[in-house]
Coordinates of C-alpha atoms in Angstrom, one line a residue:
Chain N
M421 CA 100.2 156.7 -118.8
A422 CA 102.5 155.3 -116.8
A423 CA 104.0 158.3 -115.9
V424 CA 100.5 159.3 -113.9
L425 CA 101.2 156.7 -111.9
T426 CA 105.1 157.0 -111.2
P427 CA 106.2 159.0 -108.4
V428 CA 106.8 162.5 -108.7
R429 CA 110.3 163.1 -108.2
K430 CA 112.5 161.6 -110.6
T431 CA 116.6 160.6 -110.9
A432 CA 118.4 161.8 -113.4
G433 CA 118.6 158.5 -115.3
Q434 CA 114.9 158.1 -114.8
S435 CA 114.5 161.6 -117.1
F436 CA 116.7 160.4 -119.4
S437 CA 115.0 157.4 -119.8
D438 CA 112.0 159.3 -120.5
W439 CA 113.2 161.7 -123.2
A440 CA 115.1 158.9 -124.7
N441 CA 111.5 157.2 -125.1
A442 CA 109.8 159.5 -126.3
H443 CA 112.4 160.7 -129.1
R444 CA 113.3 156.8 -130.1
K445 CA 112.8 157.5 -133.4
W446 CA 115.0 159.9 -133.8
L447 CA 117.1 158.8 -130.9
F448 CA 117.5 155.2 -133.4
A449 CA 116.9 156.4 -137.1
A450 CA 119.6 159.4 -136.7
P451 CA 123.0 157.4 -136.0
A452 CA 122.8 155.1 -139.6
M453 CA 121.3 158.6 -141.2
I454 CA 124.2 160.7 -139.7
F455 CA 127.0 157.9 -141.1
V456 CA 124.9 157.7 -144.3
G457 CA 124.8 161.1 -145.0
L458 CA 128.1 162.3 -144.4
L459 CA 130.0 159.4 -146.4
I460 CA 127.7 160.5 -149.3
V461 CA 126.3 163.7 -149.5
F462 CA 129.8 166.0 -148.9
P463 CA 131.3 163.0 -151.6
V464 CA 128.3 164.6 -153.8
A465 CA 128.8 167.6 -152.9
W466 CA 132.4 167.6 -154.0
T467 CA 131.7 165.4 -157.2
L468 CA 129.2 168.5 -158.4
Y469 CA 131.6 170.3 -157.5
L470 CA 134.5 169.4 -159.2
S471 CA 132.3 168.5 -162.0
L472 CA 132.1 172.1 -162.9
T473 CA 135.7 172.7 -162.1
D474 CA 139.5 171.7 -164.8
A475 CA 140.5 169.7 -161.9
S476 CA 143.2 167.0 -162.8
G477 CA 147.1 166.3 -161.8
S478 CA 147.0 165.4 -158.0
V479 CA 143.9 165.4 -155.9
R480 CA 145.2 168.5 -153.7
A481 CA 146.4 170.6 -157.0
D482 CA 144.4 173.3 -157.6
S483 CA 141.5 173.7 -159.4
D484 CA 140.1 176.9 -161.4
F485 CA 136.0 176.9 -161.7
I486 CA 134.9 176.7 -165.7
G487 CA 131.4 176.3 -165.5
P488 CA 129.2 173.8 -167.5
D489 CA 132.3 172.9 -170.0
N490 CA 133.0 169.3 -168.7
Y491 CA 129.6 168.8 -169.3
L492 CA 129.2 170.1 -173.4
T493 CA 132.9 168.4 -174.0
V494 CA 131.3 165.1 -172.2
L495 CA 127.8 165.1 -173.9
T496 CA 129.3 166.3 -177.3
D497 CA 132.2 163.4 -176.5
T498 CA 131.5 160.8 -179.5
D499 CA 135.2 159.3 -179.0
R500 CA 134.6 157.9 -175.5
F501 CA 131.7 158.9 -173.1
W502 CA 128.5 158.1 -175.8
P503 CA 130.3 154.3 -177.5
A504 CA 130.4 153.9 -173.5
A505 CA 127.1 154.9 -172.1
G506 CA 125.9 152.8 -175.1
R507 CA 128.0 150.0 -173.9
T508 CA 126.4 150.3 -170.0
A509 CA 122.9 150.1 -171.4
Y510 CA 124.3 147.0 -174.3
F511 CA 125.9 145.4 -171.0
T512 CA 122.8 146.4 -169.1
V513 CA 119.7 145.3 -171.0
S514 CA 121.3 142.4 -172.0
A515 CA 122.2 140.9 -169.2
L516 CA 118.8 141.6 -167.6
A517 CA 116.6 140.1 -170.6
V518 CA 118.8 137.2 -170.5
E519 CA 118.8 136.4 -167.5
L520 CA 115.1 136.9 -166.6
V521 CA 113.7 134.4 -169.6
L522 CA 116.5 132.2 -167.9
G523 CA 115.4 132.7 -164.7
M524 CA 112.1 132.4 -165.4
C525 CA 112.3 129.0 -167.0
I526 CA 114.4 127.7 -164.1
A527 CA 112.2 129.1 -161.3
L528 CA 108.9 127.5 -163.2
L529 CA 111.5 124.3 -162.8
L530 CA 111.8 124.5 -159.4
W531 CA 108.6 125.6 -158.5
R532 CA 107.0 121.8 -157.8
P533 CA 108.4 119.6 -155.5
F534 CA 111.4 117.0 -156.9
R535 CA 113.6 115.4 -154.6
G536 CA 116.5 116.2 -154.8
E537 CA 115.6 119.9 -154.6
K538 CA 117.9 120.6 -151.7
W539 CA 121.0 119.6 -154.5
V540 CA 119.9 122.0 -156.8
R541 CA 119.3 124.8 -154.4
V542 CA 123.4 124.5 -153.1
A543 CA 124.0 124.6 -157.0
I544 CA 122.0 128.0 -157.2
L545 CA 123.2 129.9 -154.0
L546 CA 127.3 128.3 -155.2
P547 CA 127.8 131.1 -158.2
L548 CA 125.8 133.8 -156.1
V549 CA 128.7 133.8 -153.2
A550 CA 131.3 133.7 -154.8
T551 CA 134.1 136.1 -155.0
P552 CA 133.2 138.0 -158.7
V553 CA 136.9 138.6 -158.7
A554 CA 137.6 135.0 -158.6
V555 CA 135.1 134.6 -160.6
G556 CA 136.5 136.9 -163.3
M557 CA 139.9 134.9 -163.1
M558 CA 138.4 131.5 -163.5
W559 CA 136.4 133.0 -166.6
R560 CA 139.3 134.5 -168.1
L561 CA 141.5 131.0 -167.3
I562 CA 138.5 129.3 -169.3
F563 CA 138.2 131.7 -172.2
D564 CA 142.4 132.0 -172.6
P565 CA 142.6 131.7 -176.6
N566 CA 145.7 129.5 -176.3
I567 CA 145.1 127.2 -173.1
G568 CA 141.1 127.8 -172.2
F569 CA 138.6 125.6 -171.8
A570 CA 136.5 126.8 -174.0
N571 CA 138.1 126.6 -177.2
Q572 CA 139.3 123.6 -176.5
M573 CA 136.2 122.1 -176.7
L574 CA 134.9 124.2 -179.8
G575 CA 138.1 122.3 -181.3
W576 CA 136.0 119.1 -180.1
V577 CA 133.3 120.2 -182.8
G578 CA 135.6 121.5 -185.0
I579 CA 134.9 125.1 -184.9
P580 CA 138.3 127.4 -185.0
P581 CA 139.3 129.1 -181.4
Q582 CA 137.6 131.9 -181.0
P583 CA 139.7 135.5 -179.2
W584 CA 136.7 135.2 -177.1
L585 CA 137.4 138.0 -174.4
S586 CA 140.6 139.6 -176.1
G587 CA 138.2 140.1 -179.1
V588 CA 136.7 143.5 -180.4
E589 CA 133.5 142.1 -181.2
S590 CA 133.6 139.7 -178.3
A591 CA 134.9 141.1 -175.4
L592 CA 131.8 142.3 -174.2
P593 CA 129.3 139.4 -174.8
T594 CA 132.0 137.6 -173.2
T595 CA 131.7 140.0 -170.3
I596 CA 127.9 139.7 -170.5
F597 CA 127.7 136.2 -170.4
I598 CA 130.3 136.1 -167.2
D599 CA 127.5 138.3 -165.6
I600 CA 125.1 135.5 -166.7
W601 CA 126.3 132.8 -165.0
Q602 CA 126.7 134.6 -161.9
W603 CA 123.2 136.3 -161.5
T604 CA 120.8 134.4 -163.1
P605 CA 120.6 132.4 -159.5
M606 CA 119.8 135.1 -158.3
I607 CA 116.9 136.3 -160.5
V608 CA 115.5 132.6 -159.9
L609 CA 116.0 133.0 -156.2
I610 CA 113.5 135.9 -156.2
L611 CA 111.2 134.7 -158.8
L612 CA 111.2 131.3 -156.7
A613 CA 110.3 133.3 -153.7
G614 CA 107.6 134.5 -155.8
L615 CA 106.2 131.7 -156.9
T616 CA 106.0 129.5 -154.2
S617 CA 103.7 132.7 -152.3
L618 CA 101.0 132.7 -155.2
S619 CA 97.9 131.4 -154.6
D620 CA 96.9 127.5 -156.1
E621 CA 93.5 129.1 -156.9
P622 CA 93.5 130.8 -160.4
D623 CA 96.2 128.1 -161.9
E624 CA 93.7 125.8 -160.6
A625 CA 90.5 127.6 -161.9
A626 CA 92.2 127.9 -165.0
R627 CA 93.0 124.1 -165.3
I628 CA 89.2 123.2 -164.8
D629 CA 88.5 125.4 -167.8
G630 CA 90.6 123.4 -169.8
A631 CA 93.5 126.1 -170.1
S632 CA 97.0 124.8 -171.4
A633 CA 99.9 124.8 -169.3
W634 CA 101.1 127.8 -171.5
Q635 CA 97.9 129.0 -171.4
R636 CA 98.2 129.5 -167.7
F637 CA 101.6 130.0 -167.5
R638 CA 100.9 133.6 -169.6
Y639 CA 97.9 134.7 -168.2
V640 CA 97.6 133.1 -164.8
T641 CA 101.1 133.0 -163.3
L642 CA 102.8 135.7 -165.2
P643 CA 100.3 138.8 -164.9
L644 CA 99.8 137.4 -160.7
M645 CA 104.1 137.6 -160.6
M646 CA 104.8 140.6 -162.4
P647 CA 105.4 142.8 -159.4
T648 CA 107.7 140.7 -158.6
V649 CA 109.3 140.5 -161.9
I650 CA 110.2 144.4 -161.5
V651 CA 111.8 144.1 -157.7
A652 CA 114.1 141.6 -159.6
V653 CA 114.6 144.0 -162.5
L654 CA 115.0 146.5 -160.1
L655 CA 117.0 144.8 -157.6
R656 CA 119.7 143.7 -160.7
S657 CA 119.5 146.5 -162.9
I658 CA 121.1 148.6 -159.9
D659 CA 124.2 146.0 -160.1
A660 CA 124.2 145.5 -163.2
L661 CA 124.5 149.5 -164.1
K662 CA 127.6 149.3 -161.6
T663 CA 129.2 146.6 -163.0
F664 CA 133.1 146.7 -162.1
D665 CA 135.0 143.3 -160.3
I666 CA 134.1 141.2 -163.5
L667 CA 135.2 143.9 -166.2
Y668 CA 138.3 144.7 -163.8
A669 CA 139.1 141.2 -163.4
T670 CA 139.0 139.8 -166.5
K671 CA 140.6 142.8 -169.0
G672 CA 142.3 145.0 -165.9
K673 CA 145.6 144.4 -165.2
G674 CA 147.6 142.1 -167.9
G675 CA 144.7 141.5 -169.7
G676 CA 144.3 143.8 -172.9
S677 CA 143.0 147.1 -172.4
F678 CA 139.2 148.0 -171.2
N679 CA 138.7 149.9 -174.9
E680 CA 135.8 147.3 -175.7
V681 CA 134.1 146.8 -172.4
E682 CA 135.0 150.2 -171.1
T683 CA 131.7 150.8 -169.6
L684 CA 130.7 154.3 -167.3
N685 CA 131.6 153.0 -164.4
I686 CA 135.2 152.0 -166.0
Y687 CA 135.9 154.8 -168.3
A688 CA 134.9 157.2 -165.1
Y689 CA 137.4 154.9 -162.7
G690 CA 140.3 155.3 -165.9
L691 CA 139.5 159.1 -165.9
S692 CA 140.1 159.5 -161.7
F693 CA 142.4 156.8 -161.2
D694 CA 144.7 156.3 -164.4
Y695 CA 144.0 159.4 -165.6
N696 CA 143.9 161.7 -162.6
K697 CA 141.2 163.9 -164.7
Y698 CA 138.9 165.1 -161.4
G699 CA 137.0 167.5 -162.8
L700 CA 136.0 165.3 -166.2
S701 CA 135.1 162.0 -164.2
S702 CA 133.3 163.8 -162.1
T703 CA 131.3 164.9 -164.5
V704 CA 130.6 161.5 -166.0
L705 CA 129.8 160.6 -162.5
I706 CA 127.3 163.1 -162.3
L707 CA 125.2 162.1 -165.6
F708 CA 126.1 158.9 -164.8
F709 CA 124.3 159.0 -161.5
L710 CA 121.4 161.4 -163.0
I711 CA 120.5 158.1 -165.7
I712 CA 120.7 156.1 -162.8
V713 CA 118.5 157.8 -160.7
G714 CA 116.2 158.1 -163.7
I715 CA 115.7 154.4 -164.3
M716 CA 115.0 153.8 -160.7
F717 CA 112.0 156.1 -160.8
F718 CA 110.6 155.2 -163.8
L719 CA 110.9 151.9 -162.2
T720 CA 109.9 152.3 -158.7
R721 CA 106.4 154.6 -160.5
R722 CA 105.7 151.0 -162.6
R723 CA 106.2 148.8 -159.7
K724 CA 103.7 151.0 -157.7
G725 CA 101.8 150.7 -161.0
T726 CA 101.2 147.3 -160.8
N727 CA 99.8 146.8 -157.3
Chain Y
M582 CA 89.3 111.2 -167.2
S583 CA 88.2 115.1 -166.7
A584 CA 90.5 117.6 -164.9
V585 CA 88.1 117.4 -161.8
T586 CA 88.3 114.0 -161.2
E587 CA 91.5 114.3 -161.1
L588 CA 91.9 117.3 -157.9
P589 CA 92.1 115.4 -155.0
E590 CA 95.0 113.2 -156.4
S591 CA 97.0 116.9 -156.3
F592 CA 96.2 117.7 -152.4
T593 CA 99.1 114.4 -151.1
P594 CA 102.3 115.9 -150.1
V595 CA 102.3 118.6 -147.8
E596 CA 105.5 120.4 -147.5
A597 CA 107.8 121.7 -144.7
T598 CA 107.5 124.9 -145.6
G599 CA 103.4 124.6 -144.3
R600 CA 102.7 125.3 -148.2
R601 CA 100.4 122.4 -150.2
R602 CA 102.4 122.3 -154.0
K603 CA 100.5 119.6 -156.1
P604 CA 102.6 116.5 -158.1
L605 CA 103.5 117.0 -161.9
R606 CA 101.9 114.4 -163.2
S607 CA 103.0 114.5 -166.9
R608 CA 105.6 111.6 -167.1
A609 CA 107.5 113.2 -170.5
Y610 CA 107.7 116.9 -168.7
K611 CA 109.2 115.0 -165.5
W612 CA 112.0 113.8 -167.5
F613 CA 112.1 116.7 -169.5
R614 CA 112.7 118.4 -166.0
V615 CA 115.5 116.1 -165.0
C616 CA 117.5 116.7 -167.8
A617 CA 117.0 120.5 -168.0
L618 CA 117.8 120.6 -164.0
V619 CA 121.1 118.4 -165.0
L620 CA 122.2 120.7 -167.6
V621 CA 121.6 123.9 -165.2
V622 CA 123.4 122.3 -161.9
L623 CA 126.3 121.3 -164.6
L624 CA 126.1 124.8 -165.7
L625 CA 127.0 126.7 -162.9
L626 CA 129.2 124.3 -161.1
A627 CA 131.6 122.9 -163.7
P628 CA 133.4 126.1 -164.4
L629 CA 133.7 126.1 -160.0
A630 CA 134.9 122.9 -160.4
W631 CA 137.7 123.9 -163.3
M632 CA 139.1 126.4 -161.3
V633 CA 139.9 124.4 -158.5
L634 CA 140.8 121.9 -160.3
A635 CA 143.3 124.1 -162.2
S636 CA 144.8 125.0 -159.2
F637 CA 146.4 121.5 -158.0
K638 CA 147.3 121.9 -161.8
T639 CA 151.5 122.5 -162.2
N640 CA 151.7 125.0 -164.9
V641 CA 152.8 122.5 -167.6
D642 CA 149.7 120.5 -167.0
I643 CA 147.7 123.8 -167.6
Y644 CA 148.6 124.3 -170.5
D645 CA 148.4 120.3 -172.0
A646 CA 144.4 120.3 -173.7
A647 CA 145.3 116.3 -172.6
K648 CA 145.5 116.4 -169.0
S649 CA 142.0 118.5 -168.6
L650 CA 140.7 116.2 -165.9
I651 CA 143.8 113.8 -165.7
F652 CA 146.9 114.7 -164.2
T653 CA 149.0 114.5 -161.3
P654 CA 147.9 116.5 -159.0
T655 CA 150.1 119.1 -157.0
F656 CA 150.1 120.8 -153.8
E657 CA 152.8 123.3 -155.0
N658 CA 150.5 126.8 -156.1
Y659 CA 148.4 126.2 -152.5
A660 CA 152.2 125.9 -150.9
N661 CA 153.2 129.5 -152.8
V662 CA 150.0 131.1 -151.9
L663 CA 150.1 130.3 -148.2
A664 CA 153.3 130.0 -147.5
R665 CA 155.5 132.5 -149.9
N666 CA 152.6 135.1 -150.4
N667 CA 151.1 136.0 -146.6
Y668 CA 147.7 134.9 -147.5
F669 CA 147.1 134.2 -144.1
V670 CA 147.3 137.4 -143.6
F671 CA 145.1 138.7 -146.4
I672 CA 142.7 135.9 -145.3
F673 CA 143.1 137.5 -141.6
N674 CA 142.4 140.9 -142.9
S675 CA 139.2 139.9 -144.9
F676 CA 138.1 138.4 -142.1
W677 CA 138.5 141.5 -140.3
V678 CA 137.4 144.1 -142.1
A679 CA 134.2 141.7 -142.8
F680 CA 133.3 141.1 -139.8
A681 CA 134.1 144.4 -138.2
S682 CA 132.0 145.7 -140.5
T683 CA 129.1 143.7 -140.2
L684 CA 128.8 144.6 -136.5
L685 CA 129.1 148.3 -136.8
S686 CA 126.6 148.4 -139.3
L687 CA 124.7 146.1 -137.2
L688 CA 124.7 148.5 -134.3
L689 CA 123.4 151.2 -136.1
G690 CA 121.0 149.3 -138.8
V691 CA 119.5 147.4 -136.7
P692 CA 117.7 149.9 -134.7
A693 CA 117.9 152.5 -138.0
A694 CA 115.4 150.0 -139.6
Y695 CA 112.8 149.8 -136.3
A696 CA 112.0 152.9 -136.4
M697 CA 111.7 153.5 -140.1
S698 CA 109.6 150.6 -139.9
R699 CA 107.6 151.6 -137.0
F700 CA 107.1 154.9 -138.1
S701 CA 107.2 154.4 -141.5
M702 CA 109.6 156.7 -142.6
Q703 CA 109.7 156.2 -146.1
R704 CA 111.7 159.1 -147.3
S705 CA 114.7 158.1 -144.2
A706 CA 115.1 155.3 -145.6
L707 CA 115.1 156.5 -149.1
V708 CA 118.2 158.3 -147.4
V709 CA 120.1 154.8 -146.6
L710 CA 119.4 152.9 -149.9
M711 CA 120.2 155.7 -151.9
A712 CA 123.7 154.0 -150.6
R713 CA 122.8 151.3 -152.7
I714 CA 122.2 152.9 -156.2
I715 CA 125.0 155.7 -155.9
P716 CA 128.0 153.9 -157.9
G717 CA 130.5 153.6 -155.6
V718 CA 133.6 155.1 -158.1
S719 CA 131.8 158.5 -157.5
L720 CA 132.8 158.3 -153.8
L721 CA 136.5 156.8 -154.1
V722 CA 137.9 160.3 -155.1
P723 CA 136.5 162.4 -152.8
W724 CA 136.9 159.7 -149.5
Y725 CA 140.6 159.0 -151.1
Y726 CA 141.4 162.9 -150.8
V727 CA 139.6 162.7 -147.1
F728 CA 140.9 159.6 -145.6
S729 CA 144.6 160.6 -146.9
N730 CA 144.3 164.0 -145.7
L731 CA 143.4 162.5 -142.4
R732 CA 146.7 159.8 -142.9
M733 CA 143.8 157.0 -142.5
V734 CA 144.3 155.1 -146.1
G735 CA 145.9 152.2 -146.0
G736 CA 144.8 151.6 -142.7
F737 CA 142.1 149.0 -141.4
S738 CA 138.9 152.0 -139.6
V739 CA 138.9 153.4 -143.7
L740 CA 138.3 150.0 -144.8
I741 CA 136.5 149.1 -142.5
L742 CA 134.1 152.2 -142.7
S743 CA 133.7 152.1 -147.1
H744 CA 132.8 148.4 -146.1
M745 CA 130.1 149.7 -143.9
F746 CA 128.4 151.9 -146.6
V747 CA 127.9 148.5 -148.7
A748 CA 126.4 146.9 -145.6
L749 CA 124.5 149.2 -143.6
P750 CA 121.6 150.0 -146.5
L751 CA 121.9 145.7 -146.5
I752 CA 121.1 145.6 -143.3
V753 CA 118.2 148.1 -142.8
Y754 CA 116.3 146.8 -146.3
I755 CA 116.6 143.7 -144.7
M756 CA 115.4 144.3 -141.1
M757 CA 112.4 146.7 -142.5
S758 CA 111.3 144.0 -144.0
Y759 CA 111.2 141.7 -141.7
F760 CA 109.9 144.1 -138.7
D761 CA 107.1 144.9 -141.0
S762 CA 106.6 141.4 -140.9
L763 CA 106.5 141.2 -136.7
P764 CA 103.1 141.5 -135.1
L765 CA 102.7 145.6 -133.0
E766 CA 101.0 143.9 -130.9
L767 CA 103.3 142.3 -128.5
E768 CA 105.1 145.1 -128.2
E769 CA 102.0 146.9 -127.5
S770 CA 100.7 144.1 -124.4
A771 CA 104.7 144.6 -123.2
Q772 CA 103.9 148.1 -122.7
V773 CA 100.7 147.9 -120.7
D774 CA 102.5 145.1 -118.6
G775 CA 104.3 148.4 -117.6
L776 CA 107.8 147.8 -120.4
S777 CA 109.1 151.2 -121.6
P778 CA 108.8 151.3 -125.6
I779 CA 112.6 151.1 -125.5
G780 CA 112.1 148.5 -122.6
A781 CA 110.0 146.1 -125.4
F782 CA 112.2 147.0 -128.5
R783 CA 115.0 145.5 -127.0
L784 CA 113.5 142.7 -124.3
I785 CA 109.9 141.8 -126.5
T786 CA 111.4 142.7 -130.8
L787 CA 115.1 142.3 -130.4
P788 CA 115.0 138.6 -128.6
L789 CA 112.4 137.4 -131.7
S790 CA 114.0 139.5 -134.7
V791 CA 117.5 137.4 -134.0
P792 CA 116.9 135.2 -137.4
G793 CA 116.0 138.5 -139.3
I794 CA 119.4 139.1 -137.5
M795 CA 121.4 136.6 -138.3
T796 CA 120.1 136.5 -142.0
A797 CA 121.0 140.7 -142.3
G798 CA 124.7 139.9 -140.8
I799 CA 125.6 136.5 -143.3
L800 CA 124.5 138.6 -146.3
S801 CA 126.3 142.2 -145.0
F802 CA 129.6 139.5 -144.3
I803 CA 129.3 137.9 -147.7
F804 CA 129.2 141.3 -149.9
S805 CA 131.7 142.6 -147.8
W806 CA 134.4 139.6 -147.9
N807 CA 133.3 139.6 -151.9
N808 CA 134.0 143.4 -152.4
F809 CA 136.9 145.0 -154.2
M810 CA 136.5 148.2 -155.9
F811 CA 136.8 150.1 -152.8
A812 CA 139.6 147.9 -151.0
L813 CA 141.5 147.8 -154.3
V814 CA 141.4 152.3 -153.8
L815 CA 141.4 152.2 -149.9
S816 CA 143.5 149.4 -149.2
G817 CA 147.2 150.0 -147.8
S818 CA 149.9 146.9 -148.4
S819 CA 149.8 145.8 -144.6
T820 CA 145.8 145.7 -145.1
K821 CA 145.4 144.6 -148.3
T822 CA 142.2 142.3 -148.6
L823 CA 142.0 138.8 -150.4
P824 CA 139.8 140.1 -153.4
V825 CA 142.9 143.0 -154.5
A826 CA 145.8 139.9 -152.9
I827 CA 144.6 137.9 -155.9
F828 CA 146.3 140.4 -158.7
D829 CA 149.5 139.8 -157.1
F830 CA 149.6 136.6 -159.2
V831 CA 149.3 138.6 -162.2
S832 CA 152.0 140.9 -163.9
Y833 CA 151.4 142.7 -166.8
A834 CA 153.9 140.1 -168.7
S835 CA 152.4 136.8 -167.8
I836 CA 150.1 134.8 -165.9
D837 CA 150.9 132.3 -162.8
W838 CA 147.6 130.5 -164.0
G839 CA 148.3 128.0 -161.3
G840 CA 149.0 129.6 -158.2
L841 CA 145.9 132.6 -159.4
M842 CA 143.5 129.5 -159.1
A843 CA 144.4 128.0 -156.2
A844 CA 144.5 132.1 -154.9
A845 CA 140.9 132.1 -156.5
T846 CA 140.3 129.3 -154.8
V847 CA 141.3 130.2 -151.6
V848 CA 139.1 133.4 -151.2
T849 CA 135.6 131.5 -152.8
I850 CA 136.2 128.8 -150.4
P851 CA 135.5 129.9 -146.9
I852 CA 132.7 131.7 -148.3
M853 CA 130.7 128.7 -149.9
V854 CA 131.5 126.7 -146.6
I855 CA 129.7 129.6 -145.0
A856 CA 126.6 130.3 -147.4
L857 CA 126.6 126.2 -147.4
F858 CA 125.7 126.2 -143.6
T859 CA 123.5 129.6 -143.2
Q860 CA 121.8 128.3 -146.3
K861 CA 118.6 129.3 -145.2
Y862 CA 119.4 132.7 -144.2
V863 CA 121.3 133.7 -147.3
V864 CA 118.2 132.8 -149.4
S865 CA 115.9 134.7 -147.2
G866 CA 118.4 137.6 -147.2
L867 CA 118.6 137.9 -150.3
T868 CA 114.8 137.3 -151.4
A869 CA 113.9 139.8 -148.8
G870 CA 111.2 141.9 -149.9
A871 CA 111.0 140.7 -153.0
T872 CA 106.7 138.9 -153.1
K873 CA 105.5 142.0 -151.3
G874 CA 105.5 143.6 -154.7

């Protein structure tokens, strides 16, 4: 309508700004999309291509197209691939489960106002912003079998020292513990945001009806919180599945071998950058990617379902 | 006393957030809560305190269980980290990469988030958010190949680009939920008053979204500062960022624990200080979109 009121003659600048205004939707969105697209589409396409070749050695080396052979190799590999997939599932599911339960408990503790609230919030924020590699190193010192504080503490109560990160059985649970330490606060913050946005009325009504605290949580608060819980699971599982920093910091360089904590992410990283088996690692990554997309698809469906 | 007669007391406190929250009644629960929260705070802070304590110990004292808490502090580790290992260079690298990638991502991400929010471009948003989901390792081999052919590996530009890849989806996600919450009417009335649509975005919406942009910027800075995997593969000896430089204190044979903890403290403290001063923004960024369900 503004165009009707303006004089007939237009300068070049005006007609450009008219064009820009008319096409602002794509003018605004396109640069970001092109940037992400270039950095994703090409690499993913290339990874897909590599997964069908026997590429290894130098990145520039010639490689032969071998079709789905890599997929057969990987999917029948009960030595490395399936155990790594199992560890990824074990890591993600158990870390998430503990983080959710603990996170919900802490969020409920923080829900109603109290003195010193600010300080508790600060404490919750610190692990979240701490550099994961530094966090890994910090726990590596605490869990060191000889000089670590963890074993000193066990010594006080007469429990023999544990191998923690260097033990075959204990390495993965110990890294899960570190993940829980760092990321439970994230779940607390998300759930707390959900709790404070709840209306008081349903809870009050249940109280008047004589429901106990547990009943009010179980049948009133929890169902109302389900959408928030699913958002928390969605955000956290994306990162937990891809955990790299903490595993690398605790088990990499000088920390023994990755064998006990080899998740799909670590396995693929090793195949690419330690063994230069690009074809095989691409296959692992494509499968890993499909698994992640599948889980995200499932969770977003659930999320819509609860609305 | 019946529950109904108790009701009026529960209406007293009005929180700064504008929401009415009820105080708790049971004395036993109050004490339980105090103890539980003290325990939580202790468990969250003690390991960090341990790291900082160890950074002031000599390696001999670190090995001595009797000197867990009482020891003679030494600044030797910090002198070693900052002077001998040139950490000022790595601090600058981390800062520069985080700053540049945040700024560039805001430049690309804020208009994109605006368009995606206003024209509800769900599928386009999904393309950008895919970058959150894809495991970083799967991008590293192709990136390494292309960027080493372009002779960019080891330079700042490739680090900034790769960190933008982390920052951009984060910024788009946060800003989309921020723009969703801004009323459309403000822009519409500005347009009725004669502003062009882009003018309305620039003069009305953008100034109003400064808190959102702060949130997105701070969070993107933190994530870039903490990022490890991309810098591990793509940085060179002169462009190393702090998280990668930490590993200088780890050799296959032994670990210089004192130096390592000082290095870890040097990486962690600046980002914690930034987060403490901008708490409100960090929390709202981390929980963006969480309550929409």
